[in-house]
XYZ file of C-alpha atoms in Angstrom:
711
model
C 33.445 98.234 113.127
C 36.228 96.090 114.164
C 39.802 95.508 113.078
C 38.705 92.408 111.035
C 35.669 94.207 109.332
C 35.903 93.703 105.399
C 36.206 97.038 103.622
C 36.517 95.504 100.021
C 36.743 92.066 98.505
C 38.897 91.514 95.384
C 38.548 87.528 94.268
C 39.371 85.549 97.104
C 41.133 88.523 99.162
C 39.505 90.446 101.687
C 40.872 94.021 102.254
C 40.014 94.593 106.014
C 40.168 97.575 108.340
C 43.497 96.315 109.925
C 45.121 96.164 106.628
C 44.245 99.982 106.219
C 45.749 100.524 109.498
C 48.923 98.760 108.520
C 49.201 100.710 105.443
C 48.476 104.004 107.362
C 51.099 103.395 110.187
C 53.748 102.312 107.476
C 52.836 105.553 105.323
C 53.426 107.479 108.480
C 56.839 105.859 109.171
C 58.119 106.454 105.630
C 56.861 110.135 105.782
C 58.593 110.829 109.221
C 61.516 109.045 108.170
C 61.748 111.160 104.843
C 61.019 114.435 106.436
C 63.718 114.181 109.365
C 66.167 112.941 106.681
C 65.519 116.066 104.558
C 66.406 118.614 107.151
C 69.739 119.411 105.826
C 68.038 120.879 102.567
C 67.185 123.917 104.714
C 70.939 124.710 104.269
C 71.059 124.131 100.558
C 71.341 121.317 98.137
C 74.401 119.281 98.025
C 75.857 115.914 98.518
C 77.225 115.727 102.230
C 80.302 114.828 103.562
C 83.210 113.270 101.291
C 82.571 109.611 99.990
C 79.409 110.710 98.288
C 81.377 112.645 95.671
C 83.188 109.634 94.744
C 80.165 107.498 94.582
C 78.367 110.128 92.436
C 81.200 110.329 90.021
C 81.383 106.489 89.806
C 77.502 106.384 89.229
C 78.002 109.037 86.633
C 80.720 107.154 84.818
C 78.579 103.957 84.982
C 75.598 105.878 83.583
C 77.545 107.599 80.769
C 79.592 104.525 79.685
C 77.727 101.444 80.789
C 78.224 98.500 82.880
C 81.114 96.894 81.011
C 83.203 99.972 80.839
C 82.598 100.588 84.525
C 84.017 97.002 85.556
C 87.211 97.962 83.343
C 87.423 101.367 84.629
C 90.917 102.367 86.246
C 90.291 105.931 87.889
C 93.315 108.040 86.833
C 92.050 110.935 88.616
C 92.716 108.950 91.946
C 96.066 108.333 93.688
C 98.302 109.874 90.867
C 99.991 108.196 88.987
C 99.071 104.743 90.285
C 95.217 105.208 89.661
C 92.423 103.083 91.122
C 90.787 100.074 90.082
C 87.007 101.004 91.028
C 85.038 97.792 90.716
C 87.670 96.208 93.001
C 88.134 98.836 95.710
C 84.475 100.463 95.907
C 80.957 99.822 96.695
C 79.712 98.487 93.372
C 76.351 97.573 94.466
C 75.761 101.212 95.368
C 76.736 102.376 92.056
C 74.902 99.554 90.314
C 71.589 100.308 92.209
C 71.856 104.013 91.835
C 72.418 103.828 88.164
C 69.595 101.273 87.514
C 67.185 103.288 89.542
C 68.214 106.451 87.702
C 67.514 104.683 84.417
C 64.185 103.647 85.496
C 62.894 106.598 87.606
C 65.371 109.526 86.716
C 63.483 110.532 83.668
C 66.549 112.013 82.241
C 66.843 114.598 85.135
C 69.839 115.674 86.986
C 72.058 112.631 88.138
C 73.508 115.014 90.749
C 70.094 115.826 92.197
C 69.022 112.277 92.016
C 71.861 110.988 94.156
C 71.128 113.553 96.808
C 67.682 112.358 97.361
C 68.639 108.738 96.884
C 69.597 107.919 100.438
C 66.638 109.454 101.909
C 64.392 107.404 99.778
C 66.045 104.113 100.308
C 66.494 104.944 104.192
C 62.892 105.724 104.572
C 61.866 102.609 102.487
C 63.777 100.480 105.067
C 61.009 101.369 107.538
C 58.742 98.885 105.369
C 61.561 96.267 105.245
C 62.239 96.293 109.080
C 58.397 95.987 109.409
C 58.431 92.877 107.395
C 61.410 91.461 109.309
C 60.142 91.957 112.841
C 56.625 90.974 111.743
C 57.998 87.573 110.917
C 59.530 87.421 114.340
C 56.941 88.668 116.528
C 53.616 89.609 114.665
C 52.016 92.708 113.212
C 52.058 94.908 116.186
C 55.677 94.640 117.001
C 56.486 95.216 113.271
C 54.725 98.349 113.050
C 56.446 99.734 116.166
C 59.644 98.709 114.917
C 58.828 100.731 111.645
C 58.148 103.886 113.815
C 61.129 103.533 116.029
C 63.415 103.043 113.035
C 62.107 106.047 111.423
C 63.354 108.325 114.482
C 66.619 106.307 115.376
C 69.362 109.137 115.636
C 72.338 106.920 114.635
C 70.657 105.817 111.569
C 69.155 109.141 110.616
C 72.498 110.656 110.850
C 74.040 108.378 108.398
C 71.225 108.461 105.879
C 70.161 111.861 105.614
C 69.528 113.686 102.437
C 72.781 113.873 100.455
C 74.568 111.151 102.305
C 75.100 108.908 98.998
C 77.213 106.552 100.994
C 77.220 102.870 102.091
C 75.013 102.699 105.019
C 71.248 103.668 103.733
C 71.369 101.092 100.910
C 73.525 98.774 102.660
C 70.920 98.332 105.777
C 68.244 98.261 103.325
C 69.577 95.198 101.409
C 70.857 93.525 104.692
C 67.410 93.862 106.625
C 65.607 92.547 103.237
C 67.917 89.502 103.253
C 67.173 88.897 106.942
C 63.593 89.141 106.309
C 63.686 86.762 103.154
C 65.813 84.238 105.014
C 63.465 84.083 108.209
C 60.334 84.032 106.090
C 61.867 81.334 103.987
C 62.592 79.006 106.715
C 59.237 79.670 108.399
C 57.256 79.021 105.137
C 55.631 75.622 104.828
C 55.462 75.793 101.069
C 58.679 74.813 99.452
C 57.790 76.635 96.329
C 57.818 79.749 98.252
C 60.750 78.916 100.553
C 63.429 78.313 97.775
C 63.053 81.388 95.974
C 63.071 83.279 99.226
C 66.221 81.615 100.471
C 67.924 82.198 97.001
C 67.027 85.848 97.103
C 68.064 86.304 100.779
C 71.610 84.984 99.717
C 71.613 87.322 96.863
C 70.700 90.513 98.893
C 72.949 89.664 101.890
C 76.028 89.882 99.116
C 74.485 92.985 97.684
C 74.459 94.496 101.068
C 78.220 93.658 101.674
C 79.159 95.170 98.269
C 77.102 98.325 99.289
C 78.637 98.358 102.787
C 81.424 96.525 103.999
C 80.206 96.999 107.578
C 77.487 94.640 106.828
C 80.102 91.683 107.617
C 78.794 92.171 111.076
C 75.445 90.786 110.053
C 77.341 87.414 109.054
C 78.347 86.869 112.979
C 74.711 86.734 114.273
C 73.702 84.522 111.286
C 76.511 82.219 111.754
C 75.593 81.766 115.526
C 71.987 81.555 114.634
C 72.794 78.465 112.355
C 74.727 76.954 115.122
C 71.521 76.972 117.351
C 68.979 75.834 114.630
C 69.610 71.918 114.837
C 68.586 72.152 118.663
C 65.463 74.634 118.271
C 63.651 73.070 115.577
C 62.625 69.637 114.703
C 62.177 70.017 111.142
C 65.650 68.739 110.153
C 64.806 67.368 106.813
C 63.769 70.787 105.716
C 66.677 72.583 107.453
C 69.317 70.247 106.046
C 68.805 71.823 102.397
C 67.229 75.045 103.273
C 70.307 76.694 105.044
C 72.714 75.363 102.529
C 70.614 77.000 99.531
C 70.954 80.298 101.224
C 74.682 79.915 101.868
C 75.546 78.636 98.257
C 73.295 81.533 96.999
C 75.408 83.931 98.908
C 78.590 82.225 97.705
C 77.604 82.213 94.089
C 76.545 85.693 94.125
C 79.792 86.940 95.803
C 81.768 85.633 92.675
C 80.454 88.337 90.623
C 81.950 91.000 92.868
C 85.774 91.524 92.983
C 85.997 92.955 96.384
C 83.754 90.429 97.966
C 85.524 87.538 96.531
C 88.940 88.692 97.647
C 87.919 90.282 100.967
C 85.000 88.269 102.189
C 84.513 84.876 100.699
C 88.194 83.770 101.188
C 88.311 85.823 104.737
C 86.871 85.634 108.119
C 83.341 86.618 106.936
C 83.188 83.595 104.498
C 84.429 81.373 107.267
C 81.921 82.624 109.683
C 78.968 81.789 107.085
C 80.255 78.704 105.553
C 81.497 76.638 108.501
C 78.303 77.058 110.707
C 76.422 75.869 107.526
C 78.597 72.792 107.272
C 78.104 72.262 111.139
C 74.309 72.474 110.787
C 74.266 69.771 108.002
C 76.730 67.475 109.944
C 74.832 67.938 113.270
C 71.508 67.182 111.583
C 72.889 63.972 110.095
C 74.505 62.959 113.673
C 71.028 63.817 115.189
C 69.269 61.788 112.512
C 71.547 58.714 112.982
C 71.338 58.831 116.902
C 68.364 57.412 118.802
C 65.847 59.801 120.474
C 67.374 59.345 123.859
C 70.969 60.528 122.680
C 70.031 62.715 119.955
C 70.470 66.087 121.938
C 73.584 64.888 123.936
C 75.202 63.859 120.649
C 74.515 67.154 118.920
C 75.654 69.173 121.912
C 79.060 67.057 121.931
C 79.602 67.717 118.324
C 78.978 71.399 118.823
C 81.625 71.509 121.749
C 84.002 69.928 119.250
C 83.206 71.965 116.609
C 83.850 75.138 118.640
C 87.049 73.788 119.955
C 88.502 72.998 116.405
C 87.187 76.390 115.074
C 88.695 78.389 117.782
C 92.065 76.473 117.555
C 91.915 77.098 113.808
C 91.379 80.851 114.594
C 94.380 81.107 116.976
C 96.567 79.306 114.439
C 95.572 81.602 111.818
C 96.395 84.584 113.762
C 100.121 83.509 112.867
C 99.797 81.412 109.855
C 97.115 83.271 108.292
C 95.274 80.187 106.397
C 92.224 82.701 105.927
C 92.364 86.529 105.146
C 91.840 88.586 108.026
C 90.119 91.869 107.530
C 91.302 95.254 108.439
C 92.194 96.282 112.121
C 88.919 98.439 112.396
C 86.758 95.101 111.580
C 88.878 93.010 113.942
C 88.811 95.870 116.627
C 84.786 95.565 116.473
C 84.747 91.655 117.012
C 87.352 92.433 119.671
C 86.953 95.908 121.391
C 90.128 95.423 123.402
C 92.291 95.466 120.627
C 94.457 98.464 120.270
C 96.287 100.190 117.378
C 99.187 102.635 116.913
C 97.631 103.401 113.306
C 97.279 107.290 113.872
C 95.711 107.474 110.280
C 92.799 105.062 111.593
C 92.746 107.143 114.854
C 92.282 110.374 112.884
C 89.215 109.442 111.592
C 86.341 110.808 113.565
C 83.703 108.177 112.832
C 86.297 105.541 114.305
C 85.916 107.179 117.923
C 85.133 104.785 120.581
C 81.340 104.611 121.536
C 80.730 105.837 125.055
C 77.831 105.435 127.658
C 76.873 108.959 126.820
C 76.602 108.426 123.349
C 74.460 105.193 123.845
C 72.040 107.069 126.165
C 71.846 109.933 123.823
C 70.976 107.659 120.772
C 68.714 105.191 122.629
C 67.536 106.741 125.714
C 64.362 105.053 126.791
C 64.208 102.312 124.276
C 67.279 100.860 126.299
C 64.759 100.051 128.853
C 62.109 98.615 126.789
C 64.731 96.556 124.975
C 65.769 95.264 128.348
C 61.984 94.390 129.023
C 62.211 92.603 125.497
C 64.988 90.331 126.539
C 63.466 89.423 129.823
C 60.103 88.647 128.045
C 61.886 86.414 125.410
C 63.678 84.646 128.371
C 60.653 84.173 130.323
C 57.764 81.539 129.569
C 54.563 83.569 129.264
C 51.284 82.802 127.810
C 51.285 86.302 126.094
C 54.377 85.314 124.190
C 53.758 83.399 121.042
C 57.081 83.746 119.395
C 58.652 80.482 118.123
C 61.940 79.443 120.001
C 64.196 79.885 116.743
C 62.852 83.379 116.285
C 63.442 84.039 120.021
C 67.065 82.890 119.645
C 67.456 85.217 116.399
C 66.212 88.172 118.145
C 68.521 87.660 121.263
C 71.326 86.966 119.126
C 71.107 89.706 116.913
C 70.448 92.026 119.976
C 73.247 90.941 121.781
C 75.964 91.022 119.115
C 74.512 94.320 117.631
C 75.176 96.055 121.106
C 78.742 94.299 121.472
C 79.782 95.377 117.798
C 78.789 98.835 118.588
C 81.018 99.260 121.464
C 84.148 99.562 119.212
C 83.302 102.473 116.851
C 80.842 105.325 116.920
C 79.840 104.609 113.291
C 78.715 101.035 114.292
C 75.950 102.523 116.377
C 73.592 101.725 113.473
C 73.949 97.894 114.755
C 73.170 98.773 118.294
C 70.003 100.838 117.067
C 68.741 97.812 115.049
C 69.165 95.588 118.071
C 67.413 98.140 120.474
C 64.643 98.687 117.833
C 63.930 95.025 117.467
C 64.001 94.143 121.141
C 62.292 97.377 122.337
C 59.437 96.662 119.759
C 58.998 93.078 120.991
C 59.198 94.288 124.638
C 56.425 96.988 123.949
C 54.272 94.823 122.013
C 54.140 91.919 124.660
C 53.585 94.541 127.312
C 50.625 95.842 125.552
C 49.398 92.270 125.135
C 49.794 91.673 128.859
C 47.775 94.968 129.692
C 45.058 94.978 127.158
C 44.518 91.177 126.456
C 41.807 90.633 128.927
C 38.843 92.423 127.296
C 36.124 91.086 129.488
C 37.101 93.367 132.272
C 36.669 96.602 130.519
C 33.615 97.133 132.730
C 35.814 97.330 135.533
C 36.769 101.053 136.097
C 39.851 100.223 137.847
C 41.046 98.122 134.810
C 40.128 100.919 132.465
C 42.158 103.620 134.418
C 45.030 101.060 134.521
C 45.203 100.305 130.963
C 44.899 103.948 130.043
C 47.593 105.039 132.387
C 49.864 102.380 130.953
C 49.046 103.526 127.202
C 49.651 106.991 128.012
C 52.812 106.376 130.069
C 54.371 104.450 127.060
C 53.368 107.306 124.454
C 54.980 109.850 126.923
C 57.969 107.753 127.306
C 58.470 107.424 123.622
C 57.691 110.976 122.922
C 59.845 112.581 125.529
C 63.276 112.089 123.790
C 61.913 113.432 120.488
C 61.405 116.702 122.181
C 64.079 116.887 124.797
C 66.459 119.879 124.062
C 69.307 118.468 125.842
C 71.765 117.654 124.224
C 70.178 116.930 121.015
C 66.990 115.331 119.799
C 66.047 113.623 116.623
C 65.022 117.137 115.023
C 68.055 118.836 115.985
C 70.990 116.254 115.196
C 70.255 116.220 111.456
C 69.829 119.950 111.137
C 73.399 120.765 110.071
C 74.806 122.276 106.920
C 76.202 119.941 104.141
C 79.954 119.394 104.540
C 80.517 121.119 101.188
C 78.850 124.520 102.422
C 81.057 124.879 105.659
C 83.957 122.601 105.256
C 82.730 120.328 108.106
C 83.879 123.215 110.513
C 82.456 123.936 113.968
C 80.668 126.886 112.269
C 76.913 126.669 111.611
C 77.242 128.672 108.485
C 77.029 128.140 104.598
C 79.339 129.709 102.289
C 80.472 129.131 98.741
C 84.113 129.171 99.484
C 84.701 125.606 98.460
C 82.388 125.547 95.387
C 84.035 128.598 94.332
C 87.542 127.468 94.949
C 86.754 123.987 93.202
C 85.373 125.956 90.172
C 88.700 128.077 89.984
C 90.792 124.860 89.821
C 88.544 123.394 87.066
C 88.542 126.709 84.893
C 92.028 128.011 85.700
C 94.449 125.145 85.873
C 95.704 122.923 82.841
C 93.388 119.903 82.447
C 96.515 117.489 83.140
C 97.177 119.331 86.477
C 98.026 117.251 89.592
C 96.748 118.733 92.768
C 98.163 117.842 96.245
C 96.198 118.231 99.292
C 95.385 116.384 102.652
C 93.420 113.345 101.628
C 90.182 114.799 103.144
C 89.532 116.827 100.089
C 90.729 114.353 97.502
C 87.088 113.371 96.456
C 85.747 116.849 96.203
C 88.788 117.962 93.929
C 88.312 114.890 91.579
C 84.639 115.350 91.273
C 83.945 119.018 91.142
C 87.326 120.094 89.761
C 87.870 117.081 87.391
C 91.786 117.065 88.420
C 94.010 114.281 89.334
C 94.944 114.173 93.124
C 97.694 112.318 94.926
C 95.526 111.021 97.613
C 91.955 110.725 98.533
C 89.358 109.490 100.893
C 89.640 106.088 100.175
C 93.011 105.938 102.093
C 94.084 102.976 99.942
C 97.889 103.789 99.777
C 98.598 104.932 103.307
C 102.575 105.325 102.546
C 101.338 108.413 100.254
C 99.305 109.972 102.820
C 102.353 109.642 105.305
C 104.542 111.250 102.624
C 102.054 114.150 102.386
C 102.097 114.529 106.173
C 105.838 114.740 106.168
C 105.555 117.339 103.247
C 103.328 119.344 105.601
C 106.050 119.406 108.315
C 109.132 119.497 106.511
C 111.163 122.461 105.479
C 109.761 124.431 102.515
C 112.851 123.283 100.377
C 112.513 119.764 101.229
C 108.917 119.899 100.717
C 109.339 121.352 97.385
C 111.680 118.456 96.313
C 109.261 115.799 97.449
C 106.301 117.705 95.729
C 108.445 117.522 92.663
C 109.003 113.703 92.979
C 105.077 113.333 93.299
C 104.698 115.360 89.970
C 102.307 117.845 91.929
C 101.351 121.296 90.275
C 99.334 122.764 92.861
C 98.791 122.464 96.600
C 95.480 123.089 98.299
C 95.331 123.867 102.004
C 91.955 124.653 104.278
C 92.029 126.999 107.182
C 89.171 127.633 109.313
C 88.809 130.350 111.948
C 86.942 133.507 112.873
C 87.415 137.309 112.624
C 87.106 138.776 115.962
C 84.533 141.491 116.337
C 87.299 143.752 118.132
C 90.068 144.280 115.955
C 93.275 146.186 116.793
C 92.389 148.872 114.421
C 90.381 149.080 110.946
C 93.691 148.171 109.131
C 94.594 145.074 111.176
C 91.871 142.520 111.517
C 92.508 139.877 114.131
C 91.532 136.362 113.922
C 91.417 133.036 115.967
C 92.206 129.822 114.038
C 90.846 126.466 115.362
C 87.636 125.829 113.466
C 88.355 122.193 111.830
C 90.589 123.085 109.007
C 94.061 121.985 108.411
C 95.141 124.033 111.323
C 93.145 121.815 113.442
C 94.266 118.519 111.832
C 98.115 119.327 112.188
C 98.435 117.203 115.423
C 97.245 114.217 113.277
C 99.655 115.083 110.623
C 102.592 114.965 113.107
C 101.454 111.392 114.380
C 100.780 110.101 110.969
C 104.450 111.472 109.960
C 105.949 110.079 113.042
C 107.187 113.652 114.187
C 107.390 114.334 117.846
C 104.529 116.636 118.837
C 106.589 118.660 121.260
C 108.585 119.938 118.326
C 105.719 121.437 116.793
C 103.040 121.956 119.373
C 102.708 123.773 122.681
C 101.699 121.800 125.811
C 97.983 122.335 125.052
C 98.637 120.023 122.046
C 96.994 122.583 119.641
C 99.078 125.752 119.564
C 101.899 125.703 117.194
C 105.467 126.298 118.204
C 107.823 128.911 116.774
C 109.453 126.013 114.925
C 106.064 124.983 113.476
C 105.240 128.496 112.034
C 108.821 129.421 110.959
C 110.310 126.083 109.731
C 107.612 123.860 108.300
C 105.747 124.157 104.897
C 102.476 124.026 106.485
C 103.315 126.845 108.946
C 104.529 128.840 106.107
C 101.257 128.102 103.712
C 98.840 129.068 106.503
C 98.469 132.922 105.524
C 98.329 134.245 109.012
C 100.943 135.399 111.494
C 100.723 134.709 115.351
C 100.647 137.852 116.996
C 100.291 136.696 120.662
C 98.058 135.107 123.173
C 94.952 136.387 124.976
C 92.844 135.074 127.967
C 89.403 135.972 127.074
C 88.233 135.103 130.695
C 90.528 137.713 132.258
C 91.542 139.898 129.305
C 95.144 139.128 129.996
C 97.603 139.276 126.962
C 100.932 137.733 126.421
C 103.528 137.588 123.452
C 104.467 133.890 124.468
C 102.322 130.958 125.025
C 100.456 130.595 128.272
C 98.105 127.632 129.475
C 94.599 128.787 129.080
C 95.440 131.345 126.635
C 93.961 131.679 122.891
C 96.342 132.509 120.181
C 95.520 135.549 118.126
C 96.590 135.947 114.263
C 96.633 138.570 111.530
C 96.889 138.049 107.882
C 100.384 137.304 106.285
C 100.831 135.729 102.952
C 104.318 134.241 103.193
C 104.239 132.929 99.578
C 102.635 135.831 97.578
C 101.656 135.143 93.756
C 104.505 137.533 92.609
C 107.017 135.799 94.929
C 110.134 133.544 93.722
C 109.539 130.924 96.715
C 108.826 127.374 96.372
C 105.036 128.029 96.247
C 103.023 130.949 94.749
C 99.379 131.843 96.448
C 97.326 131.908 93.253
C 93.769 131.851 94.817
C 92.016 132.482 98.311
C 88.499 131.849 98.694
C 85.981 134.741 99.697
C 85.786 134.418 103.334
C 89.459 135.163 103.612
C 88.103 138.729 103.692
C 85.402 138.020 106.160
C 83.813 140.747 108.050
C 83.796 141.325 111.825
C 82.501 138.314 113.678
C 82.289 136.100 110.576
C 83.779 132.873 109.900
C 86.727 132.077 107.738
C 86.216 129.183 105.555
C 89.607 129.737 103.779
C 90.737 127.459 100.854
C 94.095 128.482 99.490
C 95.261 127.240 96.401
C 99.222 127.344 95.884
C 100.877 126.926 92.364
C 104.233 125.021 92.944
C 106.989 126.965 91.417
C 108.786 124.550 88.974
C 111.554 127.172 88.525
C 112.403 127.360 92.226
C 116.017 126.466 93.106
C 116.509 125.481 96.645
C 119.435 127.019 98.383
C 120.114 124.163 100.762
């Protein structure tokens, strides 16, 4: 039985063996993707990280109050007392899609549970969508390979695991679906099919932008692709209306989303989409009016002129701002050589610069196959049946994806897509090259060669999955949910944060305002139902800067600023570990550097504009006497510095020495029954950790309204 054997006939459709094979491989890809994305469930059942909690609360509001109320919602728990216009400042498409799918498939179940599993489902469904995209480009074999590779891509899995109810899983699903519909539409010979595909493509590209702002980077390869189409295809009468239909559909759809209208349509993203569309129409008109001999020349002259004018406009815009520019992190991705002195941007871990080590960890052997794919696309070969425009699209998407990913670690998802597509093309073309001549299968030499090739490719693809160093796909996602360990360096699960948030909800007045570092804003709003001064949206950076100054000011000055900001409670988070060898049973000893506020204080100083050497020792981590004795944060951390130990040599010192680790004991400076500016009213359970256990310490202080500063 060969792959074209008919299994079942339904009307004019013959269900063949190769259809069954495609369904089987896609089912396998979906299953692998879902299982790997579900690994964190071994640690518990929570939303992951920070933003998903806001997205859950927004979806909950939409489900309970309806779509109209959602678009009118000013969230009073956010950025007290300013509030937040949710539909103008958040991922509307994510909230709408989650609510609609919950209404259809939720069955009245728990919405929190639904949003936990939501990203794993849509992330896994993307394996099918990328199959469809790559199939349009290079055929079924390459499409199936891309689905399998997508299911085990580390950057994509780490930003789409269970609980990751954030932008990327749904945003990538919509973006790749849009690319598939666009390429399928312009390759369709039936206008009745092409038009709805192109309209749908424009609709979904805007949905993808609304779900994840990072999808603006898909506009760059699309714009470049449109610039090349007049020179790669001869069906100009089709292109002259097909591409504008896509762009007009995208423009019309964007008008329904406030954030897209204000940030994209009148900004650099809209410029990158609409101008290439206008160029394509004008270039085709010029080529139609030109004689056959000068058609290409005239088009290229117009392209050069267009690029010069567009570049000049962009240079002028940098000073005059005719069009709205995106934030610095987007510009930095376009131009990786840009630098910033914004400490708040630098303090976010996902904004870290991508290194070669990161790239090899994420892509490993696929980098080789993607290079082969590029070489095959540039080489004229009888085994390559890809159309020139599809070659162009693959190369443009591949090169721009890798380029953009060089700026931020978070954007490695674009490099992953590029590498997956190019590697799939490279492997499928190599397979055709080695297995195409079936007439020589009698030849033992050819059989051995073909088997060796096949086994070698399989080994190369499987090897990174089983490698133990530094991490493989099965290890990188096997981590606790952030809520269960506070995002610390300790691979433990505790209820410290959940217990603390429950305490706030059940023991503070409903109109209380809670101060904390912005990292914990969404958690407090969602699980404690209390207003916060700042949160993870970082909309009002001046408020974050003020909180940083509160941390580093004297207790009296900090109390005055907290009164001005109408705060009632102040939450800090301290992570550390109780040592196995205490001084004695009545004096437990601790080290503090596990990823809580004690480890973020250097960023507080940079954001507040404070000199580091005033608060930190030469190692950039250990606090000075001034920090511990004269700043509010130093006083709020309920530990006292005893001295320093070198664990390598067992040397001890009362003063800081390079290479030594600070040792602490418990010391509550603002007790509950005290008359200071703050009163410690709650400490989480692990503050009383046993020997060797981690301290995931949440400390809730009530601000003493009756306090009278002496200075």
